Each structure stands twice: as C-alpha cells, then as structure tokens.
XYZ file of C-alpha atoms in Angstrom:
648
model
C 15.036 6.642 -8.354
C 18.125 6.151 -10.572
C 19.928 9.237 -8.945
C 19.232 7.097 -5.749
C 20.429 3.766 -7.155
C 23.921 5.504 -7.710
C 24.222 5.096 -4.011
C 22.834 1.896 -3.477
C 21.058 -1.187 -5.198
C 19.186 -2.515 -2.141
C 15.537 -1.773 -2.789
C 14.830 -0.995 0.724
C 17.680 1.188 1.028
C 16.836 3.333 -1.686
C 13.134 3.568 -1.140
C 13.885 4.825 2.552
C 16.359 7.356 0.946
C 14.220 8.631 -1.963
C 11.314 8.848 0.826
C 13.021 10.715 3.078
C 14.473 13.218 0.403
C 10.479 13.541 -0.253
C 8.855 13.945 3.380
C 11.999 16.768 3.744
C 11.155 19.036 0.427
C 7.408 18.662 1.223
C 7.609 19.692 5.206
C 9.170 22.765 3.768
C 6.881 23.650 0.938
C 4.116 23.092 3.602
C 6.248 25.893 5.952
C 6.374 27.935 3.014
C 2.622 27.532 2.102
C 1.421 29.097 5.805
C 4.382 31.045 5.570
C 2.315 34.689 5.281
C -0.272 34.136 7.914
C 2.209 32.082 10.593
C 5.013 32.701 13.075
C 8.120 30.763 12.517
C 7.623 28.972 14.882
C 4.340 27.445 14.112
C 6.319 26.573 10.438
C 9.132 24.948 12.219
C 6.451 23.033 14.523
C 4.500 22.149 11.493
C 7.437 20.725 9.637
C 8.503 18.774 12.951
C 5.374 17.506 13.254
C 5.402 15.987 9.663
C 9.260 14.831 9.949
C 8.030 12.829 13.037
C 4.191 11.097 11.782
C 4.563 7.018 11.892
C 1.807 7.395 8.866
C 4.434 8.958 6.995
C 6.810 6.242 7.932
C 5.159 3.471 7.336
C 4.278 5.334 3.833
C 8.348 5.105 3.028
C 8.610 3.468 -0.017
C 5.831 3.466 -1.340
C 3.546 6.136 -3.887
C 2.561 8.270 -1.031
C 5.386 10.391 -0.563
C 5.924 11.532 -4.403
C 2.105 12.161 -3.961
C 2.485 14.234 -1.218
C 5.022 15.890 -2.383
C 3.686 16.861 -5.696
C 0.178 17.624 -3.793
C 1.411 20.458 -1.534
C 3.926 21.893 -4.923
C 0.509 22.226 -6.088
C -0.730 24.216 -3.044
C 1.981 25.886 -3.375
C 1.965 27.264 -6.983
C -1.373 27.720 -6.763
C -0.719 30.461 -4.088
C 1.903 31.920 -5.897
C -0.317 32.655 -8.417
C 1.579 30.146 -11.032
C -2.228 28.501 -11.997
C -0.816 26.708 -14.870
C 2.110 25.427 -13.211
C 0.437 24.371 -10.707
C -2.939 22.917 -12.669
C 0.319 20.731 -14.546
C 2.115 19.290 -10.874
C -1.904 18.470 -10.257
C -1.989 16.616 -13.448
C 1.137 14.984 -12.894
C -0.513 13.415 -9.467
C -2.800 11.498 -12.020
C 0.490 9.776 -13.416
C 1.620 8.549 -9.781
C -2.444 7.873 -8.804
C -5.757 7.729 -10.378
C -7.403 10.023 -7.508
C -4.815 12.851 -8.021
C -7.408 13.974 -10.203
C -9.288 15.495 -6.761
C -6.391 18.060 -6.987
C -6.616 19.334 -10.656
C -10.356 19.121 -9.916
C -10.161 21.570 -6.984
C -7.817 23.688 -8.769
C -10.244 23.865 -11.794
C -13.660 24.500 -9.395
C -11.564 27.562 -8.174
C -10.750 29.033 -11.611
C -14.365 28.312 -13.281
C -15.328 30.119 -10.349
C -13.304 33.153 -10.716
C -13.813 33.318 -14.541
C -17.714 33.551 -13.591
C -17.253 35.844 -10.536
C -15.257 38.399 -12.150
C -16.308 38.075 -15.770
C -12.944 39.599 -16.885
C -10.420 38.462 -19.918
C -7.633 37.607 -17.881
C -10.039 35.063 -15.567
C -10.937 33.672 -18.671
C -7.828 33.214 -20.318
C -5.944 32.138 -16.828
C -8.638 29.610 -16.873
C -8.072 28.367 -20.751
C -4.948 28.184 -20.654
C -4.464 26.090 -17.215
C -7.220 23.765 -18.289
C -5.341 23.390 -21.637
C -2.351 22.874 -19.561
C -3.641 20.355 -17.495
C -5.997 18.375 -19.809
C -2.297 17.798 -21.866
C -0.912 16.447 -18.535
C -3.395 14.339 -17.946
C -4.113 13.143 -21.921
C -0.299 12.070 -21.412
C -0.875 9.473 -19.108
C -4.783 8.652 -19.703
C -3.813 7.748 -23.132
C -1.320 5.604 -22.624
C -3.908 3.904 -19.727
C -6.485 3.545 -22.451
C -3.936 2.674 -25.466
C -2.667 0.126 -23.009
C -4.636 -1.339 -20.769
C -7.626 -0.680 -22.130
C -8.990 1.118 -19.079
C -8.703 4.581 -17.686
C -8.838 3.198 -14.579
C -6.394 0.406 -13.531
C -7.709 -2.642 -12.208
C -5.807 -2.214 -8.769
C -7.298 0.889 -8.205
C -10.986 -0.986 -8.959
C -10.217 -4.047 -6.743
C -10.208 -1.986 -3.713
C -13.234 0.119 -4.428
C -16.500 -0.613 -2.817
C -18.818 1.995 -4.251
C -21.097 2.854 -1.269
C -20.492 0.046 1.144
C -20.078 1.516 4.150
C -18.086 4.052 6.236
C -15.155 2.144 5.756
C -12.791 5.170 5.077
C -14.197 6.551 8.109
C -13.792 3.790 10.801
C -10.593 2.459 9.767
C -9.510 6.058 10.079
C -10.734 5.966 13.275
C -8.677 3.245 13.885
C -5.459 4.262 12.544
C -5.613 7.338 14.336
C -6.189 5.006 17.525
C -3.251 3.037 17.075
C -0.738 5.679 15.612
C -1.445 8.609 17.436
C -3.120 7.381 20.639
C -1.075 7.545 23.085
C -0.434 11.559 22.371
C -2.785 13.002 24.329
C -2.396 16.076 22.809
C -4.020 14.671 19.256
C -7.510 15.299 20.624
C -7.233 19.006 20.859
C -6.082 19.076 16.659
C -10.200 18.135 16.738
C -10.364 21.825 17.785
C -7.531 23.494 16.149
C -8.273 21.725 13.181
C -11.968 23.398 12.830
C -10.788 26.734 13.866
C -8.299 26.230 11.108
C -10.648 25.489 8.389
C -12.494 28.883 9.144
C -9.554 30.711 8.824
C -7.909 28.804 5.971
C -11.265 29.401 3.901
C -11.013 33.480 4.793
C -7.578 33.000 3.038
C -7.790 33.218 -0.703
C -4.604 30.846 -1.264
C -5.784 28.192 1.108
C -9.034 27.859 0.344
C -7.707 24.914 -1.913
C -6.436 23.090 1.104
C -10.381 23.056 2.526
C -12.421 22.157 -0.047
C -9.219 19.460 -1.392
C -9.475 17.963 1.980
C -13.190 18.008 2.145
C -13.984 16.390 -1.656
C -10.359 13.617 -1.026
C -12.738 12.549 2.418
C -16.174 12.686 0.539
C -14.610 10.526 -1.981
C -13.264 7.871 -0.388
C -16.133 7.326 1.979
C -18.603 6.858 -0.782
C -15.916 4.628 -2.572
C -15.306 2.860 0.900
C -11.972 2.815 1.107
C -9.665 1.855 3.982
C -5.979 0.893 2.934
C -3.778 2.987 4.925
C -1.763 4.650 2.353
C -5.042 6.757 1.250
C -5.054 8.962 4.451
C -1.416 9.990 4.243
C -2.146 12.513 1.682
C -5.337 13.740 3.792
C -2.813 13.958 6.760
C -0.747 16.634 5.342
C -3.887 18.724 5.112
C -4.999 17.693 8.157
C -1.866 19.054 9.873
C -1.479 22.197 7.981
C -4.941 23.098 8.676
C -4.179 22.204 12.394
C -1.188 24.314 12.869
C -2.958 27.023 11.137
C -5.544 26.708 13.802
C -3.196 26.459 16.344
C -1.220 29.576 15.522
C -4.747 31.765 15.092
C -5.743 30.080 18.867
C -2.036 31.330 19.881
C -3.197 35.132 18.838
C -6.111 34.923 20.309
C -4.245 33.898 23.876
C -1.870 36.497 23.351
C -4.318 39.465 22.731
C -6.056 38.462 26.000
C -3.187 37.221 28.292
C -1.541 40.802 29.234
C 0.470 39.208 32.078
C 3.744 38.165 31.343
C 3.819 35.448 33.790
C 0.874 33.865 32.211
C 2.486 34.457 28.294
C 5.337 32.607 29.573
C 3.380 29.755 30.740
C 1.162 29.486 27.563
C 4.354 29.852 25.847
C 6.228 26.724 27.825
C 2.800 24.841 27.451
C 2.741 25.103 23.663
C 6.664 24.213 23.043
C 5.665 21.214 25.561
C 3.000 20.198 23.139
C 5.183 20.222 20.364
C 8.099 18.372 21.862
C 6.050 15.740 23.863
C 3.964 15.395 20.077
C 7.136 15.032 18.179
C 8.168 12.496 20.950
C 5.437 10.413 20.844
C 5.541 10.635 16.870
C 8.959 9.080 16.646
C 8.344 6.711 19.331
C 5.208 5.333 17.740
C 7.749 5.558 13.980
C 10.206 3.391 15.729
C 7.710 0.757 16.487
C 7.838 0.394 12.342
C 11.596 0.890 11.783
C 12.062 -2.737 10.832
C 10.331 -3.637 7.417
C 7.334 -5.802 7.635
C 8.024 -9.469 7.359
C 6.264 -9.591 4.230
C 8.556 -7.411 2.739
C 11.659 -9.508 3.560
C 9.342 -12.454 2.342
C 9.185 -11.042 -0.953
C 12.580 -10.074 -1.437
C 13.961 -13.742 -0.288
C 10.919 -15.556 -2.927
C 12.597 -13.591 -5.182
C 16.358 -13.983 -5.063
C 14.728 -18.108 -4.997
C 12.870 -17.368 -8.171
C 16.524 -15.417 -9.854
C 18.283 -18.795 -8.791
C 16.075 -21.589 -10.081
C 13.610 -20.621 -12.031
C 14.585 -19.824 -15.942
C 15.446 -17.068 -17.255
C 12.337 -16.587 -19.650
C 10.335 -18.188 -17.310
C 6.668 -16.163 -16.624
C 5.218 -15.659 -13.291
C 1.821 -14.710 -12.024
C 1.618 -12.757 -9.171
C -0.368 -10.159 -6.931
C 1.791 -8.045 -5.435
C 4.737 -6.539 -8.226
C 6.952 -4.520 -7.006
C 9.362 -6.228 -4.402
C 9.164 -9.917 -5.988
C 9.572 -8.798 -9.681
C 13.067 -6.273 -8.628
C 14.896 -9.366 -6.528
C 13.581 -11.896 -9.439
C 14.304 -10.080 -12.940
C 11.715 -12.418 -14.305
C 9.003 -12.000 -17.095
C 5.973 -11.242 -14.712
C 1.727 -11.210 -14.838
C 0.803 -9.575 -11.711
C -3.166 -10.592 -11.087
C -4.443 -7.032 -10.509
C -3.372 -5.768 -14.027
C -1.064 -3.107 -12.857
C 1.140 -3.929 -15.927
C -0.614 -6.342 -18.237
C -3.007 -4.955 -20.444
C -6.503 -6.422 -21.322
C -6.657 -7.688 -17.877
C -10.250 -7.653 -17.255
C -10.256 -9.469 -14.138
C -8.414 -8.909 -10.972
C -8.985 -12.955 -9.993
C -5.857 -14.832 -9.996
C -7.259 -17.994 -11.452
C -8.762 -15.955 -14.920
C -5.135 -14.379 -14.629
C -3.477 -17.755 -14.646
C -5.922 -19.287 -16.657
C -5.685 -16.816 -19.561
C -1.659 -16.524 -19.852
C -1.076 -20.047 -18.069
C 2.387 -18.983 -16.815
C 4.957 -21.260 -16.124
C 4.888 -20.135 -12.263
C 2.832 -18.551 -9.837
C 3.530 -17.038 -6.549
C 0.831 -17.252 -3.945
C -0.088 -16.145 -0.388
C -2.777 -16.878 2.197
C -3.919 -12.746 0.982
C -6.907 -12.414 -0.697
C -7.535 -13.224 -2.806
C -5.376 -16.370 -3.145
C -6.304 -17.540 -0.264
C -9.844 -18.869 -1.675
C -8.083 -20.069 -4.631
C -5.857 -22.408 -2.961
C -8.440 -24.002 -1.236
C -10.103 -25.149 -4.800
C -8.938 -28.473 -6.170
C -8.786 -26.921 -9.310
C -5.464 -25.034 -9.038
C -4.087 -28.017 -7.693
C -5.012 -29.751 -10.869
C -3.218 -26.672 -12.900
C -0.062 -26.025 -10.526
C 1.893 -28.216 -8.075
C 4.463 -26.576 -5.187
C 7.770 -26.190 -5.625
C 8.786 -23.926 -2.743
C 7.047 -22.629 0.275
C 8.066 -19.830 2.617
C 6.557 -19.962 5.896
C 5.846 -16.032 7.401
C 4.485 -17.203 11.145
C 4.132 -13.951 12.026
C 2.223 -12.566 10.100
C -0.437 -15.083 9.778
C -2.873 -13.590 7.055
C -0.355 -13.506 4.874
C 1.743 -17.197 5.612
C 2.704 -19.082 3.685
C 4.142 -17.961 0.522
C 3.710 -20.877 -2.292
C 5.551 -21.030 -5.362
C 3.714 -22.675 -8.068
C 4.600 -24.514 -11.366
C 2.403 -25.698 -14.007
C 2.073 -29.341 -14.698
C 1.439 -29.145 -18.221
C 3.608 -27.599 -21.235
C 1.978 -25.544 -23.567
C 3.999 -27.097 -26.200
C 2.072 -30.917 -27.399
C 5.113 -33.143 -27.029
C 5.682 -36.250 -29.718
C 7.019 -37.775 -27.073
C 5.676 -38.601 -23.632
C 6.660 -41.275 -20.812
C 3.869 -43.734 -19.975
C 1.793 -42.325 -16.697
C 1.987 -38.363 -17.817
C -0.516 -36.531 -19.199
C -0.550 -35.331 -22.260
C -1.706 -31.351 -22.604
C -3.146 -30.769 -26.148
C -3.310 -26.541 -26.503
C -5.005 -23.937 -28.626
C -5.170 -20.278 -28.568
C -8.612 -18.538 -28.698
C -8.843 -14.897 -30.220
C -12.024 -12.504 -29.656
C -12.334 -9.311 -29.403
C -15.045 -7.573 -27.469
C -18.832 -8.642 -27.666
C -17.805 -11.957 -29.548
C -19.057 -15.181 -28.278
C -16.460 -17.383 -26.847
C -16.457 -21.260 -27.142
C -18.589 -23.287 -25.311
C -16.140 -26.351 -24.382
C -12.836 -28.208 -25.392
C -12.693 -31.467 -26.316
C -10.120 -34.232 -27.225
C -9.734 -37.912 -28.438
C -6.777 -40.237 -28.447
C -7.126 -43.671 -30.825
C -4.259 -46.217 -31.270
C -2.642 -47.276 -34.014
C -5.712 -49.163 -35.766
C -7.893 -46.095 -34.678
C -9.816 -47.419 -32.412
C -10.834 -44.770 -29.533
C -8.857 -44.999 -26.490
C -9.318 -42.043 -24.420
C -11.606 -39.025 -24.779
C -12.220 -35.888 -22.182
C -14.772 -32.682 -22.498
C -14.370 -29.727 -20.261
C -15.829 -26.180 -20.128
C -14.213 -23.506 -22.120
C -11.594 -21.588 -19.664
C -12.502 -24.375 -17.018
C -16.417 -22.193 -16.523
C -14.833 -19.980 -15.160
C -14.363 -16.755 -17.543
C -15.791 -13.605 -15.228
C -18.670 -12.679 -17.713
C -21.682 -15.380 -17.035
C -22.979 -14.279 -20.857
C -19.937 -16.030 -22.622
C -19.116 -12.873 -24.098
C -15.626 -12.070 -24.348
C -14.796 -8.677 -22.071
C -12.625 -6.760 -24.337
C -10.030 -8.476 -26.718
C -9.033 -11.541 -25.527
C -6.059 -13.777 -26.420
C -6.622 -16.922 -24.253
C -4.734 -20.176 -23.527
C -6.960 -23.004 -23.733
C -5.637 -26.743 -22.331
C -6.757 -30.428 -21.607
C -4.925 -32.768 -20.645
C -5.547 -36.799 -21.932
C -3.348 -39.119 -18.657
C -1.533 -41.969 -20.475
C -1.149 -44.237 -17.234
C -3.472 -46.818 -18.888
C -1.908 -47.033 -22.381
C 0.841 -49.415 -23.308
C 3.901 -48.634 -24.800
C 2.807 -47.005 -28.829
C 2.445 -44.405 -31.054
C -0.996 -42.630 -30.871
C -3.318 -40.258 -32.623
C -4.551 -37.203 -31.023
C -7.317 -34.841 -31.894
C -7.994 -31.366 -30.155
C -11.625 -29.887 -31.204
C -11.589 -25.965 -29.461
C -13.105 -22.876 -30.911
C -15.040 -24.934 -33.671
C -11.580 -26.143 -35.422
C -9.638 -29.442 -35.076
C -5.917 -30.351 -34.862
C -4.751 -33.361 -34.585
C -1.438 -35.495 -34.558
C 0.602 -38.349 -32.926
C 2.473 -39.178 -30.117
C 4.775 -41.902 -29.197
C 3.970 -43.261 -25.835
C 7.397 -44.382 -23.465
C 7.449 -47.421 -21.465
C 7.843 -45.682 -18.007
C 11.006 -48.156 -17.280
C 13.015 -46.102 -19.591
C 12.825 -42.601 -18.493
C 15.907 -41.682 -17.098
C 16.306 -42.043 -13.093
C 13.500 -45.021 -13.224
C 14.738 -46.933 -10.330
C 14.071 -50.976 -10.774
C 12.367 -52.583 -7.595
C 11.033 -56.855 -6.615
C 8.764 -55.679 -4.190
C 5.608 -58.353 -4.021
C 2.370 -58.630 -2.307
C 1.032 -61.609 -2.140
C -2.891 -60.226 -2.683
C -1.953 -57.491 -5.164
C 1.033 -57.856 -7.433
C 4.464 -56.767 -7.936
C 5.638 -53.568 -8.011
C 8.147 -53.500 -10.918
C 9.670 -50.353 -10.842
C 9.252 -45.807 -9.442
C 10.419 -42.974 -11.598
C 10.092 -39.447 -9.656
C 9.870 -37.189 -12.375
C 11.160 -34.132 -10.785
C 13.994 -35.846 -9.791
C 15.334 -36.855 -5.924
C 15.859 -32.905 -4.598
C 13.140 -30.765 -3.234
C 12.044 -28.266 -0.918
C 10.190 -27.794 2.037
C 6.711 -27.039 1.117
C 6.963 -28.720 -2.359
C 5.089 -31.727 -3.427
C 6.663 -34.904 -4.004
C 5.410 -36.973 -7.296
C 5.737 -40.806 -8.138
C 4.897 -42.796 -11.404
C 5.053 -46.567 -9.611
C 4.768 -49.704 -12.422
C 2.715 -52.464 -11.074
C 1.963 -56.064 -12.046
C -1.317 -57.845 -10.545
C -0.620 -60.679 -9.448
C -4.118 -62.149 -10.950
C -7.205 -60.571 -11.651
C -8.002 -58.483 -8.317
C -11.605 -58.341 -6.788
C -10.701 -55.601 -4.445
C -10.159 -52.002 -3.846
C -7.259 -51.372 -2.662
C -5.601 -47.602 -1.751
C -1.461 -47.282 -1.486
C -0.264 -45.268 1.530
C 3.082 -43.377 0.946
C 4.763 -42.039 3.873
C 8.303 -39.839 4.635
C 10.595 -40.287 7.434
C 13.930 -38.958 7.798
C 17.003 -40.496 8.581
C 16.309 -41.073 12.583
C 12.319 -43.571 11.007
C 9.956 -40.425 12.123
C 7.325 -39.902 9.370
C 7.329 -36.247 8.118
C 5.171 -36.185 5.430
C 1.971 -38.667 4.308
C -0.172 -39.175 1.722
C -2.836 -42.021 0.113
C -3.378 -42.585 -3.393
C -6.197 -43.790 -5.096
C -5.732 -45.512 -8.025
C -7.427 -43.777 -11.608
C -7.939 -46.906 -12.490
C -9.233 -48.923 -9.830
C -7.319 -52.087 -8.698
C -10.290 -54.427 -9.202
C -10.281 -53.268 -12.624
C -6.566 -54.264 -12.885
C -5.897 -57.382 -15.158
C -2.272 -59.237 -14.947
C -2.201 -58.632 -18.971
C -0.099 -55.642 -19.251
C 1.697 -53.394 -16.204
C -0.300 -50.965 -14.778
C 1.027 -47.210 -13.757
C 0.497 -45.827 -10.511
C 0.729 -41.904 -9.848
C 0.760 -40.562 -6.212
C 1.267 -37.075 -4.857
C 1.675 -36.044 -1.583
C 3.153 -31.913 -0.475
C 5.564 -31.435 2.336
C 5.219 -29.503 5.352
C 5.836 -26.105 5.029
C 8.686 -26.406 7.705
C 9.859 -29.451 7.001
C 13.403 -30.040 7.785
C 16.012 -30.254 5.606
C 18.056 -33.795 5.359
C 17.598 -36.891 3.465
C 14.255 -39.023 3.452
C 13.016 -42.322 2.100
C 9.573 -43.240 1.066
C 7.634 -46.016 2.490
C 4.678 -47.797 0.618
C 1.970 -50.119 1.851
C -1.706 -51.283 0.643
C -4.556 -51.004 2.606
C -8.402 -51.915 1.550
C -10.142 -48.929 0.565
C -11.199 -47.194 3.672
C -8.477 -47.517 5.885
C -8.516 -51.140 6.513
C -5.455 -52.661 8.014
C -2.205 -52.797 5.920
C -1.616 -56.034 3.552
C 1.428 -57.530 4.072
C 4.123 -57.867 1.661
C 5.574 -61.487 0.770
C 8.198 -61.294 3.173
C 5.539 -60.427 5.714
C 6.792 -56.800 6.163
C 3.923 -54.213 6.023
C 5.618 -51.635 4.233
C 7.957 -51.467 1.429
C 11.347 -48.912 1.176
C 11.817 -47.796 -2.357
C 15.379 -48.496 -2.624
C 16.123 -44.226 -3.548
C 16.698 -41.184 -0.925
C 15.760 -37.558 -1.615
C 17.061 -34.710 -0.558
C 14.626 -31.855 1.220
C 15.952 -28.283 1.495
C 14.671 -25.253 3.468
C 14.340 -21.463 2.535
C-alpha cells in the first residue's frame, strides 16, 4: 500500500491500483497451477475469465484480493512441493482473515495424512517442520489478537456469524450468481464442467487441495450462515479453476471422438465463442459497478467534514473504519472492535456508552438504525451534520453526533445547562459491577435542591448477570439540569461504584453568557419573555438540531399548562423546520418570584436548504389548543437573531 501511495493519495485510486496489481499476479499463479495438466489455451481462458468476474470487481479494495492472492501462492507452493513455504503464505491468510485458517487446515489434513500413509522419516519431518512453520505464522498474529483484543476472534468477524441459522451462504449465493452472472448463458454448463473437474482435480495429487479447500470454505460458511458477498470471492477462484479444468478434460474427450475435421473446427469456434461471449458478459456486468457505491463517496465527504470542524483530538465512534477514519485523521472507536481492544460488544450504544466519545457517526445500517430510534441516544448525543444518501436508502442518512455533556465537571455552568458529574469504573473479569449512580446538589445553606438515580451504564451493559465481561474501564455520567436554580454557588455530590466525590459549582445567570440576545416580548396570560441564548451559536447545518435556553417571567402565578411552539422559516416566511417544547417544569408550577429558564430543541431537515432563518415562538394550551396571543395581539413572536443553515 505505501509503494502504491507513491503514485497517488486518493484512497480509491490506490485501492483500485493495488487490486488490480493483485487480481493480475493471482490469474497467473492460477495459469501456472493447471499449468501441467492444461493447454494454453484453457490457462489463457482461465486467466481471462478471472480478469473479467464483476465479483472480483466489486471485491477491489477491499481484503479479498490479498486473500486471493495469497490463497492460490499457497496452491501453488504446495504443488511445487515447497510444504513449508506454502503451510507459512497459508498462515499469513490468518493475518488478512480469521477463516484463512481453512487453508493451513487443508494443507495440514494432507500432510498428517501422508505422514500416516507412508510411515516414512521424511513424511514425518516434512510434516514437523511445516506445522512448526505455520503454528509460528499464525502465533504471530493470534498473539497479538489475544494480547490485544482479548479475543482470538475479532468481534467483526463474530457479528456476522449465525452459527446454524440457515442456508444463508447458500441462497444468497444463489443470488449473487443470479444477478452477476445471469445473463451468461453459458454459466450453467460450469454446473457440469465444474463436477467433471472435481473428479479429475482429486486424481491429481497437487490439486487435491483445491477440492477438499473448496469443499470445507462451503461447509463452513453454511453452518456459520454467512452471506456478505466478499466471502464467495475466494470460493470463486476455486470454483473457476476447477471449471476450466473440467472444461479442458471435456475438450479431450471431444477431440478423441470427433475425427472429422469439419466438426473439430466447429467445437473449436464454439469453445473460443464461449470464452469471448463469457468474458463479454463479465465486463459488461463489471461496468455496471465501475462507479464506487454512494456510500463510499458518503464516507469519504463525512470525513473531509469531520478533518474540517471537528478537533483535532477529538474521538469518534463509528461502525464502518476504514474510509471515514483515512479522509478524517481523527482518534477513532469503531463499534465492531476491529481496533479497540476489550470491546466485548459489537452494539454501538455499549460502544458509546463505555468510551463516551466526543462524536459519533451514524447510519440508517444496522445496527444504528435501532439505536436512533431510542430516546436514549438522543438524551446522550445531539446532530450536528447530516448527509442525506437517497439512493441508497438502507443506508441514508448519515448523522454526525456530538455529546451533550463534558466529561470534565465544570466550576462553572450557565443557568439552564446541565451539569454532568463523571466517574470511571474499573473491573476486571467476573467482578460485580455497580448497581446505580446517584447524585445530589444542595445550596449554599445545604439544603437539598436537586437529586437524580439512574442504572449503572444506563441498564444497559450486554451481560444481564452484572458481571463485568473481561476488564472493563467504563465512563459513568449523570447529568443534574440547572434551569430551576437561581443564580449561586452549589454543592455537588456524585455516589458511583460505592465511593463519593463531591464539590461546588457556581451557577451563571443565563443573561450573561455571551451571545444572550435581550428581548420585551409579553403575553398577556403567561409572562414576559426576558431574554434567548443559543448555545451553539447562530450557524448550523442541515440535519443538525437547533437548541434554545429562553428566560421567562410569569406574569402572576399561572393555573395552566401551557406548551411553546418554535417554528423556522426562511427568508421568503415558509416554515422549514418545527418543534414544541414542554416545559421541565410545568408552567402552572411557575411563580413570578424568580425568572424561569426555558430549553427547546427541535433538528432540521436533512435537506434543508441553506440561507438564513428566523425563529418564531408562540404558546398554545397543552394539547394543541389555539395559539395565545401576545400583548400586541400578534400570535407569534420573532426573536430578534437570524441563523445561518449550511448544506453538505
């Protein structure tokens, strides 16, 4: 990859390149590996036929190709007679995928085998010393799994596993072959070729790796029910080898009992026809794929957002790694472990729960999509930056995420935030883990002001036995709101994981956080609304979410619910975006004695478009009721502020 980089930077670019370098050396190590027992021809058929598969396009960029590669160098050893070379290019397929250990297993069934047939020295120390070879290989990177993560296995390779679930790996085969390689009709007679090839492949000493390989990768993958495409583009390689092997012994077979020379040349035209119109189709069906999937561009622009806005040291949680994390040169968590150890979990929210990152990066893909539907991730992270994907619809939009509270307890906090109180909880495996998380706030005289209890890890830690997993290092939070507490200095305490901090903090009026914007807006039935504060400032972005701290006076003691209705509009009075807020504290609670703060939050259209916007506010009985009128008689109030909306 860094010889490739010296000729470009572009991600795509190179991945193409460094793909297509791969598909080239493995179609001829697959020429060579049939080389013995095939015309040239059927090698330079074979290797067109794997320069032209749309599964090995639609592969570039990805694992699959190194794996391929490395799988048929294997082979290829391996019939060379080079066992420990090639039981150490088997082992190596471990470091690039977990099941590359099908190949050192096949290699190793074959030598045990011999050793035991032929009961000779040599067997046995050809066998030692390529099982010595390969368990090194292999201890190489299965160490470092275990020393790392924990796990031999990583958790991305466990999330799509469904042990005995179905045919899965069979059907969606089915299916890819339906939609790649449909509409050559000469697929259906590789059925054929493809079984005469296995015969004659297993009366061939140095392919009888490519049968039983191919027969234990399918075996293992149905009972593991797999079916993400990238898993049959190793299986294809054998598939096609095997095919053309058929093909050439079928070709014999013609040729012995086709004397007439009129009827060679026809078989011959016939076969070259099926190659060409194969190869045809192939690149046809490739081209279909020669633009990147949207997602991929999606990624890449998220990215170059996150590099431009987001802070240097600032973490992210996210699913998918590779794209997002090269165009953002951020600090990242992906969800499915792939690089963060003690990850023992592959659901976003325990991911984002246990590191609490400063951003997250979500999609409508599972398994995000049944997060964002939960009120509780809302409560956690807010938008900041949507990217809409229309056209590819299980995957739109893309949501970037902040986190509303610091894990850093502030001495100083503006009146109407809420104030996080943190603690770090340590365990390591088998220990019990805290029950819940409590805090107090008392005023200056200690008397008790505020108090909240919530589960430990918000209930929702993946092992129902509160015992921690493995060792855990978790981020606990709760969060005391400060939108009924006057102006003062305070005293917090924090009781999680059977200890207690405490301190103070020193509660702002709201009117003197920087951009508060002074209003005399009145309602005659509810009060004056004093002054707003938007405390991510007056420039956003399509998707985001738009907060307000409003001050309020009553006007007398109010015997009502009332609800406040915030709407958008741009420039030309059409609402864009809408939202009602209900008060914490309701407004027949509300006393004229001391102002009362207000927070509302309402999230913009995905494709909102970009310009300037003023709010509108107006009060409404709970319920819907019809709007109360201001003293001026106007039903709805313009804060006296624009913002600015921008789009991806």
């Amino acid at each position: 990859m860094a010889g490739v980089y010296g000729f470009t930077h572009d991600l795509l670019t190179a991945g193409n390149l460094l793909s297509g370098g791969l598909i080239a050396i493995s179609a001829l190590l697959a020429a060579q590996l049939i080389r013995s027992y095939t015309s040239v021809y059927a090698q330079v058929a074979l290797m067109l036929l794997i320069a032209s598969s749309p599964l090995f396009y639609i592969s570039f960029g990805m694992e699959s190709m190194l794996y391929c590669t490395l799988l048929v160098l294997s082979w290829h050893l391996w019939q060379r007679q080079q066992m420990v070379l090639a039981l150490i290019v088997a082992g190596l397929l471990t470091w690039t995928r977990a099941d590359g250990i099908i190949a050192g297993g096949t290699l190793g069934l074959f030598l045990i085998w011999d050793a035991v047939r032929l009961r000779s020295l040599p067997a046995i120390q050809r066998m030692v010393m390529a099982g010595i070879a390969y368990s090194i290989t292999i201890g190489i990177w299965f160490g470092f799994a275990w020393s790392y993560f924990g796990s031999l296995l990583p958790n991305t390779f466990q999330a799509k596993v469904s042990l005995l679930a179905g045919w899965t790996f069979v059907t969606r085969g089915w299916e890819l072959r339906a939609a790649l390689y449909g509409i050559n009709p000469w697929h259906w007679f590789a059925g054929g070729l493809l079984i005469i090839g296995i015969v004659q492949a297993w009366r061939i000493p140095g392919l009888r790796i490519v049968v039983l390989w191919t027969a234990l990768y399918s075996v293992g993958y149905t009972v593991l029910a797999v079916g993400e495409f990238w898993y049959y583009t190793p299986l294809l390689y054998a598939l096609l080898i095997l095919s053309v092997l058929g093909a050439q012994s079928g070709w014999q077979w013609v040729m012995r009992n086709t004397p007439a020379l009129t009827l060679r040349r026809i078989w011959g035209a016939t076969a070259l026809s099926a190659v060409a119109s194969s190869v045809l189709f192939g690149v046809t069906q490739a081209l279909i794929f020669k633009d990147p999937p949207q997602r991929t561009e999606a990624y890449a622009q998220v990215g170059n957002w996150l590099s431009e806005n987001v802070p240097m040291d600032a973490t992210i949680t996210v699913t998918d790694l590779g794209i997002l994390g090269y165009h953002a040169q951020r600090p990242m968590m992906d969800s499915f472990g792939l690089i963060v150890p003690e990850l023992y979990s592959i659901a976003p929210d325990y991911t984002m729960l246990k590191y609490r990152t400063q951003y997250a990066v979500a999609t409508n893909y599972p398994p995000w999509n049944a997060l964002l539907k939960r009120n509780r991730l809302r409560r956690l992270y807010r938008p900041i930056y949507t990217l809409s994907t229309p056209n590819d619809p299980e995957f739109n939009p893309i949501t970037v995420l902040e986190r509303r509270l610091a894990l850093i307890t502030p001495v100083q906090i503006i009146q109407g935030l809420t104030l996080p109180l943190n603690c770090s909880v340590s365990r390591h495996p088998g220990e019990s883990l805290p029950i819940k998380t409590s805090a107090t706030l008392n005023d200056s005289t200690g008397q008790r002001i505020s108090e909240s209890t919530q589960p430990f890890f918000s209930n929702r830690y993946p092992q129902p036995d509160g015992l921690a997993l493995g060792h855990e290092l978790l981020q606990e939070q709760i969060g005391l709101p400060t939108a009924g507490l006057a102006p003062g200095r305070y005293e917090w305490a924090l009781q999680c994981d059977q200890r207690t901090t405490s301190g103070t903090v020193e509660v702002l009026a709201l009117n003197t956080a920087q951009g508060y914007t002074p209003t005399t807006a009145a309602w005659d039935e509810v009060g004056s609304l004093l002054g707003v504060w938007l405390p991510d400032g007056e420039t956003y972005w399509s998707g985001a979410g738009l907060r307000l701290l409003m001050e309020w006076a009553a006007v007398d003691a109010l015997t009502r619910e009332l609800w406040l209705g915030v709407e958008v509009l741009d420039v030309k009075g059409i609402k864009q975006a809408e939202g009602i807020v209900v008060p914490d504290y309701p407004t027949n609670a509300w006393t004229p004695d001391y102002p009362m703060i207000i927070s509302g939050e309402l999230t913009f259209p995905v494709l909102m478009p970009p310009g300037e916007y003023v709010i509108e506010l107006n009060w409404f009985l709970a319920g819907g009721s019809p709007r109360l009128p201001l003293a001026t008689n106007a039903e709805v109030y313009r804060l006296p502020l624009t913002i600015t909306v921008r789009a991806p």
